[in-house]
Short mmCIF file of C-alpha atoms in Angstrom, two decimals:
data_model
loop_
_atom_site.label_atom_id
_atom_site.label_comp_id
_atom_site.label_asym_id
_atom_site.label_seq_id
_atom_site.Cartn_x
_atom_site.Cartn_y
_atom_site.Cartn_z
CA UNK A 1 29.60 -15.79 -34.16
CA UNK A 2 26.25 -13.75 -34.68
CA UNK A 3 25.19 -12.51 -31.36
CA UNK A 4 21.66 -13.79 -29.94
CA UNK A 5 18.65 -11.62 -31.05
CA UNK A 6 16.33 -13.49 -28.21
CA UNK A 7 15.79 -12.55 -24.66
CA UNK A 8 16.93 -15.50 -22.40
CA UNK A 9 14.15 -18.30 -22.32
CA UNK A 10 11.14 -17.62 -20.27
CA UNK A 11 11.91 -13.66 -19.75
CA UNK A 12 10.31 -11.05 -22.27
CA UNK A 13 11.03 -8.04 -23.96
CA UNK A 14 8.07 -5.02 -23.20
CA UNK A 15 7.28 -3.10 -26.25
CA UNK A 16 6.06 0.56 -25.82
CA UNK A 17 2.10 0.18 -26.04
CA UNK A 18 2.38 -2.82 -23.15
CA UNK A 19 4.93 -0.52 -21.26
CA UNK A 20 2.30 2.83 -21.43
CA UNK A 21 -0.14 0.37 -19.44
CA UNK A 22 2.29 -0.65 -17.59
CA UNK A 23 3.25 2.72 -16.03
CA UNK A 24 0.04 3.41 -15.75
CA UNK A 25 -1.41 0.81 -13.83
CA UNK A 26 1.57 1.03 -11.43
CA UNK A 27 0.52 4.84 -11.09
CA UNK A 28 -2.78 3.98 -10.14
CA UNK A 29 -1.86 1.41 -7.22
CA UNK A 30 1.16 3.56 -5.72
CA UNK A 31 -1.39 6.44 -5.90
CA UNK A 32 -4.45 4.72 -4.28
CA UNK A 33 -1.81 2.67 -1.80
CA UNK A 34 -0.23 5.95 -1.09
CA UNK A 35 -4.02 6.92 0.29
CA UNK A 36 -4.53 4.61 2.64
CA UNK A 37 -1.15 5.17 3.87
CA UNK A 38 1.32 2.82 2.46
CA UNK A 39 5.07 4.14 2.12
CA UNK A 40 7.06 3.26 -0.72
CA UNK A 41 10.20 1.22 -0.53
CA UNK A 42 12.55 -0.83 -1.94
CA UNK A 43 14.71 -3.53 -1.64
CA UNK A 44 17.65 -5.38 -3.15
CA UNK A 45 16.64 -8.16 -5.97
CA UNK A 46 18.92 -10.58 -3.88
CA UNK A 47 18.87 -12.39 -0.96
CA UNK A 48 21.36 -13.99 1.07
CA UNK A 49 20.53 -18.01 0.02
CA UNK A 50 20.06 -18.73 3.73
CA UNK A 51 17.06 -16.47 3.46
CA UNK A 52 15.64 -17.61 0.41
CA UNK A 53 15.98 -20.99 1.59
CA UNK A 54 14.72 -21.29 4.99
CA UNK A 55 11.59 -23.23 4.24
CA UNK A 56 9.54 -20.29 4.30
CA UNK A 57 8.76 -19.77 0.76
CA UNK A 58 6.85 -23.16 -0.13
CA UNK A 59 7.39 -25.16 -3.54
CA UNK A 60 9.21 -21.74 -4.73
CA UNK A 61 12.21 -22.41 -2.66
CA UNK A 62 12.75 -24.81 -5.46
CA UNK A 63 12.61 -22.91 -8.06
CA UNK A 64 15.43 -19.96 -7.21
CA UNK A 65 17.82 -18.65 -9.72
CA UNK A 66 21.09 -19.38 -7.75
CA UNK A 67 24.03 -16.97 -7.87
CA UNK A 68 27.62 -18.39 -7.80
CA UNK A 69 30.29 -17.23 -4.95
CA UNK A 70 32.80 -14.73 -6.85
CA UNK A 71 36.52 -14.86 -6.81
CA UNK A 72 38.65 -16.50 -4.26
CA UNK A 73 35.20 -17.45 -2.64
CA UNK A 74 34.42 -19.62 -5.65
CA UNK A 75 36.79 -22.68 -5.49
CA UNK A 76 34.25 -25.47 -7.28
CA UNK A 77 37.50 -28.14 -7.72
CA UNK A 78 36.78 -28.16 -3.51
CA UNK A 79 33.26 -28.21 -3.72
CA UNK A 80 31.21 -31.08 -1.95
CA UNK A 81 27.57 -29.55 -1.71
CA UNK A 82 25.67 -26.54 -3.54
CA UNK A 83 26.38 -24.33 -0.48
CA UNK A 84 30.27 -24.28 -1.02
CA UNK A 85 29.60 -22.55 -4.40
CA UNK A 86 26.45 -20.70 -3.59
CA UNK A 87 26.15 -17.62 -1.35
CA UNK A 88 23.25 -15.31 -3.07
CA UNK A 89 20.32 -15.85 -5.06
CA UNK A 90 17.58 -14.00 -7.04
CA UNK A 91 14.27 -12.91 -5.09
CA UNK A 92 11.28 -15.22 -5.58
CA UNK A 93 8.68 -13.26 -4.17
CA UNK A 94 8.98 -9.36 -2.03
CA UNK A 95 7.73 -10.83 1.40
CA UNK A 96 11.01 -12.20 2.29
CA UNK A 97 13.48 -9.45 1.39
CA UNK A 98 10.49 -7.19 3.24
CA UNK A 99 10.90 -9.34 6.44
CA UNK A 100 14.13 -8.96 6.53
CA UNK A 101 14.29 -5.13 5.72
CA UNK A 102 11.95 -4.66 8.32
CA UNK A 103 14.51 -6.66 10.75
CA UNK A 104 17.53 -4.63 9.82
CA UNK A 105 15.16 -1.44 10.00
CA UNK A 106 12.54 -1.60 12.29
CA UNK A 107 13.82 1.05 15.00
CA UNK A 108 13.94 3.38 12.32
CA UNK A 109 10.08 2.97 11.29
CA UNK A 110 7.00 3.64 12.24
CA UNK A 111 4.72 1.78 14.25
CA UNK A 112 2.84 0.28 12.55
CA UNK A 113 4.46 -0.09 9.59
CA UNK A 114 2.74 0.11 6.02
CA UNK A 115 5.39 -0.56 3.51
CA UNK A 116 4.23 -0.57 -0.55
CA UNK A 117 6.96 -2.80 -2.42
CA UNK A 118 6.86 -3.26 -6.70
CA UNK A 119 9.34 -5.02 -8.14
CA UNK A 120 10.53 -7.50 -10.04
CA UNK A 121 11.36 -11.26 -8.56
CA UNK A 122 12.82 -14.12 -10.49
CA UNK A 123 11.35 -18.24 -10.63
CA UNK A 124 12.77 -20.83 -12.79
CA UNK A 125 9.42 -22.49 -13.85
CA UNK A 126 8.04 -23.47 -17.09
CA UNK A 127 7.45 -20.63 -18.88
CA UNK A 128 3.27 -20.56 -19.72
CA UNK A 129 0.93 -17.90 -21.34
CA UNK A 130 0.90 -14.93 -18.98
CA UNK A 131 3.49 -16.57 -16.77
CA UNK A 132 6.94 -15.66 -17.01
CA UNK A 133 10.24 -16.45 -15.55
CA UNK A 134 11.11 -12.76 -14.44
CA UNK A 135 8.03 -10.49 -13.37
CA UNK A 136 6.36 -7.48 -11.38
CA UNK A 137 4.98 -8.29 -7.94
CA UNK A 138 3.41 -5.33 -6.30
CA UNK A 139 2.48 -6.10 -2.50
CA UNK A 140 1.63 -3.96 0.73
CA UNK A 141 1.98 -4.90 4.26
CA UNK A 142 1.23 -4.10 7.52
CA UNK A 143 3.58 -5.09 10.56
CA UNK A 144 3.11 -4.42 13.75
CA UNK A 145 -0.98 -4.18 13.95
CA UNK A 146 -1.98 -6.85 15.96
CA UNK A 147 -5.81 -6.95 15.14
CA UNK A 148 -7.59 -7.63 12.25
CA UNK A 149 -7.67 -3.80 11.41
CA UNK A 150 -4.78 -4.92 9.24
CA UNK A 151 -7.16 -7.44 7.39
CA UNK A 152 -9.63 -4.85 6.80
CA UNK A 153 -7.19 -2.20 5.79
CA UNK A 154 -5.30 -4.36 3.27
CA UNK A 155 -8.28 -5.40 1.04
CA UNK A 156 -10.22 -2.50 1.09
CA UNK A 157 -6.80 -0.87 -0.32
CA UNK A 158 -6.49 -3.77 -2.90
CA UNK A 159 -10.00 -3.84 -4.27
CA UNK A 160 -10.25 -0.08 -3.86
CA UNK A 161 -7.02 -0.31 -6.50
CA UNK A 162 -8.88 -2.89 -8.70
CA UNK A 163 -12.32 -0.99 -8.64
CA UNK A 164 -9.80 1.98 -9.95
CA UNK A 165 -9.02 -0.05 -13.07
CA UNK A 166 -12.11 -0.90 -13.99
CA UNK A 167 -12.40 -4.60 -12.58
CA UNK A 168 -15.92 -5.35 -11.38
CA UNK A 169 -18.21 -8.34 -9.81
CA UNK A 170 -14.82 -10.03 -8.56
CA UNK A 171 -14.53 -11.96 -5.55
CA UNK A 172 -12.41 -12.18 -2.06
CA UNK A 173 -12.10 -15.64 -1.20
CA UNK A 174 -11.23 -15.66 3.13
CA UNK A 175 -10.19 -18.19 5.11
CA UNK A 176 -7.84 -18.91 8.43
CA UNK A 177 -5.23 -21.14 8.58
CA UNK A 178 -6.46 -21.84 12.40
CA UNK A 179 -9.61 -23.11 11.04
CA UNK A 180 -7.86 -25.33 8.72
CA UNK A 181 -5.96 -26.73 11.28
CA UNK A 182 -8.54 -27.50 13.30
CA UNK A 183 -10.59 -29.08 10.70
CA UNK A 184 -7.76 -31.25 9.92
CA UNK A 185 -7.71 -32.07 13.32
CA UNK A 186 -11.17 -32.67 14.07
CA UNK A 187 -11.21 -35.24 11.20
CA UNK A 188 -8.02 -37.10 13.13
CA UNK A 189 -5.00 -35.99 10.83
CA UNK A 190 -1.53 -35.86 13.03
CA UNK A 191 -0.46 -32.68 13.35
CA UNK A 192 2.65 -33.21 11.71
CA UNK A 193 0.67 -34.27 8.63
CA UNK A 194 -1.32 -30.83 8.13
CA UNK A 195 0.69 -29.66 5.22
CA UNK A 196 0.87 -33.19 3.28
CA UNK A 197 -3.42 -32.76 3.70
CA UNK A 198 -3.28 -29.43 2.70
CA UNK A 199 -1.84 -29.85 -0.25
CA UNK A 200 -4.06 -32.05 -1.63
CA UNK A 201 -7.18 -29.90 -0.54
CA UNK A 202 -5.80 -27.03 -2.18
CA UNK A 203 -6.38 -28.86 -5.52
CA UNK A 204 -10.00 -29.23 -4.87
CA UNK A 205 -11.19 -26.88 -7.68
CA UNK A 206 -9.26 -28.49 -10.03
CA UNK A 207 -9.42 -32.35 -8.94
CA UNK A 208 -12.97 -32.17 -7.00
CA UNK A 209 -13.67 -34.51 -3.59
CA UNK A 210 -13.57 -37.74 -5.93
CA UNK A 211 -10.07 -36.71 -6.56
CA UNK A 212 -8.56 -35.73 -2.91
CA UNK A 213 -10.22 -38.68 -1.45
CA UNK A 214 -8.08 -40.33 -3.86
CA UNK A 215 -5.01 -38.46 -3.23
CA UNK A 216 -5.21 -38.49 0.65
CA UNK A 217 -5.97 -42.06 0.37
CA UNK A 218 -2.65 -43.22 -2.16
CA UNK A 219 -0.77 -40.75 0.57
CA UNK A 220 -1.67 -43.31 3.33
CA UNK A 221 -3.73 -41.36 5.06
CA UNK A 222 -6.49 -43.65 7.30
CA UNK A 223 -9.80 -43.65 5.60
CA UNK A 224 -12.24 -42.91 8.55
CA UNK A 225 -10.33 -39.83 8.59
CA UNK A 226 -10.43 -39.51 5.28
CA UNK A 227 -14.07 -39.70 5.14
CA UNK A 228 -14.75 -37.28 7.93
CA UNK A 229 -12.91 -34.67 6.93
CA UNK A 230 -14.60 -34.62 3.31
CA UNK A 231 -17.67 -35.27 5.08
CA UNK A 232 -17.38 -31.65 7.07
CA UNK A 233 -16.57 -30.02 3.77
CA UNK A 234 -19.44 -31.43 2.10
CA UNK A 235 -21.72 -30.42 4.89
CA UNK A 236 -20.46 -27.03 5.26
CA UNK A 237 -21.49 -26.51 1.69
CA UNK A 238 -25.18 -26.92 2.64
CA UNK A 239 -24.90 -24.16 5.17
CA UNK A 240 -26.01 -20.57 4.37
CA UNK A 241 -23.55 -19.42 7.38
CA UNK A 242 -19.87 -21.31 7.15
CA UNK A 243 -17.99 -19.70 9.66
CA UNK A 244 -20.77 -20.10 12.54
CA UNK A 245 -21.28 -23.22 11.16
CA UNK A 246 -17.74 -24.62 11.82
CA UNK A 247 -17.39 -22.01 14.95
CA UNK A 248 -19.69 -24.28 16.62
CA UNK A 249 -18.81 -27.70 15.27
CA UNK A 250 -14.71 -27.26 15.77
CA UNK A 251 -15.41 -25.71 18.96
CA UNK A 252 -12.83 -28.41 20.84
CA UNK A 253 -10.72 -27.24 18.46
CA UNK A 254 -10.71 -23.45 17.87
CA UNK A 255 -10.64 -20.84 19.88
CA UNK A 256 -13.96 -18.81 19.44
CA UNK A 257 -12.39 -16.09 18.72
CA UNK A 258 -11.35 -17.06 14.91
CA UNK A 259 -13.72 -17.10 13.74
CA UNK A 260 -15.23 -13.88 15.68
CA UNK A 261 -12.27 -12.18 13.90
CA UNK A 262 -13.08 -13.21 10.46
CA UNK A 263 -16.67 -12.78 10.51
CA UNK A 264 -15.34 -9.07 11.46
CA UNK A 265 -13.08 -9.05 8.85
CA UNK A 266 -16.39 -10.07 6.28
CA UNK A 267 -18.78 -8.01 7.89
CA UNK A 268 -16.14 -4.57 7.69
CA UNK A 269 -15.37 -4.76 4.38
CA UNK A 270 -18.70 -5.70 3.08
CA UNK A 271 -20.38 -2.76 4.91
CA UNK A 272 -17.15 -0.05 3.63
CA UNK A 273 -15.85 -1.50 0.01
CA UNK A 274 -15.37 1.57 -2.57
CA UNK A 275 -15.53 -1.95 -5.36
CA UNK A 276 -18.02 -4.13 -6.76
CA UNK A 277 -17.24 -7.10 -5.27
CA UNK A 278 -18.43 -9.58 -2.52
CA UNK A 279 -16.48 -11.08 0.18
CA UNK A 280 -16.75 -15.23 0.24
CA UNK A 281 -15.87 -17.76 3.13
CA UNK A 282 -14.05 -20.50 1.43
CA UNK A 283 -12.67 -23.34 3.80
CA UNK A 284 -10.93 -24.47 0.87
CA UNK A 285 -8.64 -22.29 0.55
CA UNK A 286 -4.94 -22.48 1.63
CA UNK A 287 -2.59 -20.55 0.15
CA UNK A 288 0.71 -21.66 -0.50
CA UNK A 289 3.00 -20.49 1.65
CA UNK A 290 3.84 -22.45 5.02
CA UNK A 291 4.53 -18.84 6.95
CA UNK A 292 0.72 -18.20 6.69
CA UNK A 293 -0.17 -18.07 10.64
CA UNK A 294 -3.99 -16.32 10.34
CA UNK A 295 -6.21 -15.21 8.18
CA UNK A 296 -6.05 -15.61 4.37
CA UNK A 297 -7.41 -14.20 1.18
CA UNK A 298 -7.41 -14.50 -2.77
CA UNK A 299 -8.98 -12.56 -5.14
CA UNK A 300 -10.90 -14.90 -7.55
CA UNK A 301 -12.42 -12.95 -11.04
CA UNK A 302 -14.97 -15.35 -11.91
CA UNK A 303 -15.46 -13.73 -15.24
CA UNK A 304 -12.37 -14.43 -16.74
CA UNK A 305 -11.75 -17.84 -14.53
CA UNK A 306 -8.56 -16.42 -13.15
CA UNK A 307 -7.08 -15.64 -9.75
CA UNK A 308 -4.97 -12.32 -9.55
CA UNK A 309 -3.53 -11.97 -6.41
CA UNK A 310 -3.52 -13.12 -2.89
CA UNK A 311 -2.32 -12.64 1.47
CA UNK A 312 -2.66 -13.30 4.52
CA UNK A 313 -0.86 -12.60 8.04
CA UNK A 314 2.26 -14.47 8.79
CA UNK A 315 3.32 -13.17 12.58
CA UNK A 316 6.30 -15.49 12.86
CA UNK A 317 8.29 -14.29 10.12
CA UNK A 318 10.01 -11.39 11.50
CA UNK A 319 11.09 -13.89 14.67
CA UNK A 320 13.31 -15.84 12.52
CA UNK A 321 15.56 -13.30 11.90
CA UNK A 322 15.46 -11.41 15.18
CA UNK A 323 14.14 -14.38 17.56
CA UNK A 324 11.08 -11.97 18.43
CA UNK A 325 7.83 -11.94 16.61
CA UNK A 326 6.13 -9.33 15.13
CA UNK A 327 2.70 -9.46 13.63
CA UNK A 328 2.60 -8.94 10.29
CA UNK A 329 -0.38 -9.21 6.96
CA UNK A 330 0.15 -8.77 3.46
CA UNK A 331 -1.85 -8.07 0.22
CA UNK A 332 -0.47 -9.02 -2.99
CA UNK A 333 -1.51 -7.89 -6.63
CA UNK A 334 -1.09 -10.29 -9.43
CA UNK A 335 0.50 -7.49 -11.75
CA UNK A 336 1.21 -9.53 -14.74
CA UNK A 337 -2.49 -11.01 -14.28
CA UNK A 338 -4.19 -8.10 -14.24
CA UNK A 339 -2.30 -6.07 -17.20
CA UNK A 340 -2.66 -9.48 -19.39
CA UNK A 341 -6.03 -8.83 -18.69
CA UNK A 342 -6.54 -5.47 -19.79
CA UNK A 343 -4.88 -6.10 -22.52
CA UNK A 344 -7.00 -9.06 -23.28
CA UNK A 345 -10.07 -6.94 -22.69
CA UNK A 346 -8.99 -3.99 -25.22
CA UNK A 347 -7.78 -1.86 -22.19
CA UNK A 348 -6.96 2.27 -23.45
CA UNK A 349 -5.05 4.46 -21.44
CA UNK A 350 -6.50 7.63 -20.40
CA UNK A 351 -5.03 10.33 -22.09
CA UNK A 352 -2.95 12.32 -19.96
CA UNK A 353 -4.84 15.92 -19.66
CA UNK A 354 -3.82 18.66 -21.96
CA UNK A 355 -1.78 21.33 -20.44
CA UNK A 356 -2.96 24.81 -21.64
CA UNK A 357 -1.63 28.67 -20.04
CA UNK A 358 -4.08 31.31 -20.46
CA UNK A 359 -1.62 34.15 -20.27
CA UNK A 360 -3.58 37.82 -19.60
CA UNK A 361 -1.80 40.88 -20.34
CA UNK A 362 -2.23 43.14 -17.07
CA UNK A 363 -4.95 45.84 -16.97
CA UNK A 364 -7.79 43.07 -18.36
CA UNK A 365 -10.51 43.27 -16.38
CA UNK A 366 -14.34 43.55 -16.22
CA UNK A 367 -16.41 41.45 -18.61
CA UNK A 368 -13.41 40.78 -21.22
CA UNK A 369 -11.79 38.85 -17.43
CA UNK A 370 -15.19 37.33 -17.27
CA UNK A 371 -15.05 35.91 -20.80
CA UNK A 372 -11.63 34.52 -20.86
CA UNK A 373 -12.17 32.77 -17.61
CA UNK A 374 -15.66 31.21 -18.93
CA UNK A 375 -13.65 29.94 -21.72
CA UNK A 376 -10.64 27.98 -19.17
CA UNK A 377 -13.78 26.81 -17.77
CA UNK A 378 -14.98 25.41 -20.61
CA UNK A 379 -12.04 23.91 -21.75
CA UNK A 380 -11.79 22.25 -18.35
CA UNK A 381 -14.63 20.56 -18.67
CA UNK A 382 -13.74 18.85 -22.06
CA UNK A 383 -10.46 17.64 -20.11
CA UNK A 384 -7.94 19.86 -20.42
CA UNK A 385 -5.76 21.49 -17.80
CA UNK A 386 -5.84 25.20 -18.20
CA UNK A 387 -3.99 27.20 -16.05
CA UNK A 388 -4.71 31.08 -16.29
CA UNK A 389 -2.16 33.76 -14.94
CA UNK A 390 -1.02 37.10 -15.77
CA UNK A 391 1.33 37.98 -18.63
CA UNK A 392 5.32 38.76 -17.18
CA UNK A 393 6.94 41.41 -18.36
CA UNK A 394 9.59 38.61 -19.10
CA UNK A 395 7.19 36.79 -21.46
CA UNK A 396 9.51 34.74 -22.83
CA UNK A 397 11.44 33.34 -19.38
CA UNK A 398 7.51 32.89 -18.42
CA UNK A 399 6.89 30.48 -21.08
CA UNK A 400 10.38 28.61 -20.56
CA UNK A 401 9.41 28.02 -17.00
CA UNK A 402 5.56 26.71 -17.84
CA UNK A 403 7.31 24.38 -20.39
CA UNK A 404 9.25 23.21 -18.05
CA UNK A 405 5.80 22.42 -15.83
CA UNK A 406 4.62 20.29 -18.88
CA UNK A 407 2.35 23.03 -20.56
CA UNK A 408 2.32 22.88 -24.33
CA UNK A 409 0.06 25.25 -25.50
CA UNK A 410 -0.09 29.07 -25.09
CA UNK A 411 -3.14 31.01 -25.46
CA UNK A 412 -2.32 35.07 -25.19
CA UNK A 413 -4.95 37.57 -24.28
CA UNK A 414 -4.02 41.80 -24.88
CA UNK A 415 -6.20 44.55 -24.08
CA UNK A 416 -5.93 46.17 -27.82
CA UNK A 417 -7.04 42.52 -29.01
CA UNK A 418 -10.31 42.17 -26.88
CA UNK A 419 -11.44 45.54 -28.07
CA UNK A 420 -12.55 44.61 -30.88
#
């Protein structure tokens, strides 16, 4: 039987002009993370399925590539339920691996904590253009900064990246999940139904109000509740200042300092961004994932009608697996997104600098010095990297060792030569 040519469904082979941009792109984000302070690490690509599954992870949870017990652990004639034949399963995302590193690690770690994490994580969804079943997450996070210093340090980091790869006029959508609790409850919603209403407002750019009026409604939900909580997100649309706005209207319900903090947050970045971009209050937005406990962003790129990437803090997290919380935010790039998108947009890759060695034969000096340096000078400025030393006696052993450094051309100056 011929063997199969095709990579398994939904997963994709990366030929070398995708991989070039690829490597690059990642250079640019460790490099730029790595500036504001962000240490690389890593973690394994599985979890322990009580992890993955401990209702942290949203609608994902549902969609994890399950790994079987092995050996005399595997006895499936026995089985009665998934768990007696599952004990491990792939990664969905890198928060909850992170958590859980930072658990098992934390008295070994700084405080706080700024961890940079790229790698791979695994979903069994429908495969779609620009969405596959294996790809590259790249995320940093902050844990133990209380404040929203975290907040501020996390997007100007991202969009400091993005700005660095040539993305422009982009937008980051902000919102708290306080204040969408408490609009939720201002409008009469149970607690315990938050997340059933959330849901259905988080499809409001793609549905409108016509259509979660109608979703809330079919759910059961009262309609004078209904009405006034679409009526608060209608009005808040009229006002030129959102967060004061629903600071003073909610203010039964929230604690003034939310939306102090996020105004903060807004008014921070705005007044220190490296990018071109704006920052946006949007009390639509919710974010997936139930561990969100604060603040919460997205970038939105308006030009291309895409979102690439998204956060917010999530201080109970670490608590689950240590019974103490720890406050924690994170920032996470849509990788695949955003190289889809150069490529889309006829993205090159800069050409890595040419590596040149001036090599001067001792006893040059004077104006013939003068000249050669005027000429690595030169060639500097048109890109290349010239580095200019004095000739060895060992000439040969010299140029092994430069090689070795990446240089690839030799230019050789002697005193008999610049004579004439």
């Amino acid at each position: 039987m011929a063997l199969n040519k095709k990579p398994v469904h939904g997963m994709k082979d990366i030929l070398p002009e995708e991989m070039q941009l690829r490597d690059y792109v990642q250079s640019v984000i460790k490099d730029t993370y790595r500036k504001f302070g962000f240490t690389p690490i890593e973690t394994p690509c599985m979890e322990s399925i009580v992890n993955l599954t401990s209702k942290q992870g949203g609608d994902n949870e549902k969609l994890i590539f399950k790994v079987l017990k092995r050996g005399e652990k595997l006895n499936v004639a026995e089985a009665a339920t998934e768990e007696d034949v599952v004990d491990f399963g792939m990664r969905y995302d890198l928060t909850v691996p992170l958590v859980r590193y930072y658990a098992c690690n934390s008295a070994n770690l700084p405080a706080p904590f700024k961890a940079l994490q790229i790698g791979s994580v695994w979903r069994a969804e429908k495969p779609q253009k620009g969405r596959y079943r294996q790809f590259t997450q790249c995320d940093i996070d902050i844990f133990g900064e209380a404040s929203n210093l975290a907040e501020i340090e996390l997007i100007l980091a991202t969009t400091t990246t993005l700005g660095k790869l040539g993305f422009e006029g982009f937008e980051i959508r902000i919102n708290d999940r306080q204040i969408l609790k408490a609009m939720a409850a201002y409008s009469g919603f149970a607690e315990e139904s938050f997340d059933s209403v959330f849901i259905s407002l988080d499809k409001m750019d793609k549905i409108g109000f016509d259509g979660v009026e109608a979703e809330l409604l079919e759910k059961g939900f009262e309609k004078s509740c209904v009405e006034k909580y679409l009526a608060l997100y209608q009005a808040l649309g009229q006002q030129e200042d959102g967060v004061a706005y629903l600071a003073e209207t909610l203010k039964e319900y929230l604690e003034p300092q939310v939306a102090q903090g996020l105004q903060e947050i807004i008014n921070s970045v705005s007044a220190t961004k490296a990018a071109d971009f704006k920052m946006v209050f949007d009390a639509t937005l919710v974010r997936g994932m139930s561990y969100y406990t604060g603040p919460i962003f997205e970038i939105s790129m308006p030009r291309f009608g895409a979102a690439c990437g998204g956060g917010g803090r999530y201080d109970s997290m670490v608590g689950r697996f240590t019974g103490q919380n720890v406050p924690a935010c994170g920032f996470s790039i849509g990788f695949e997104r955003i190289i889809m998108l150069l490529m889309e947009n006829g993205f090159q890759v800069p050409r890595p600098p040419r590596k040149v060695a001036y090599l001067i034969e001792k006893g040059v000096g004077g104006q013939a010095l003068c000249e050669i340096i005027a000429r690595a000078q030169e060639a500097r400025q048109d890109g290349s990297q010239v580095l200019v030393v004095r000739m060895n006696k060992n000439k040969k052993f010299q140029k092994e060792q430069l090689t070795a450094e990446g240089y690839e051309e030799f230019v050789e100056f002697y005193r008999e030569a610049l004579k004439n």
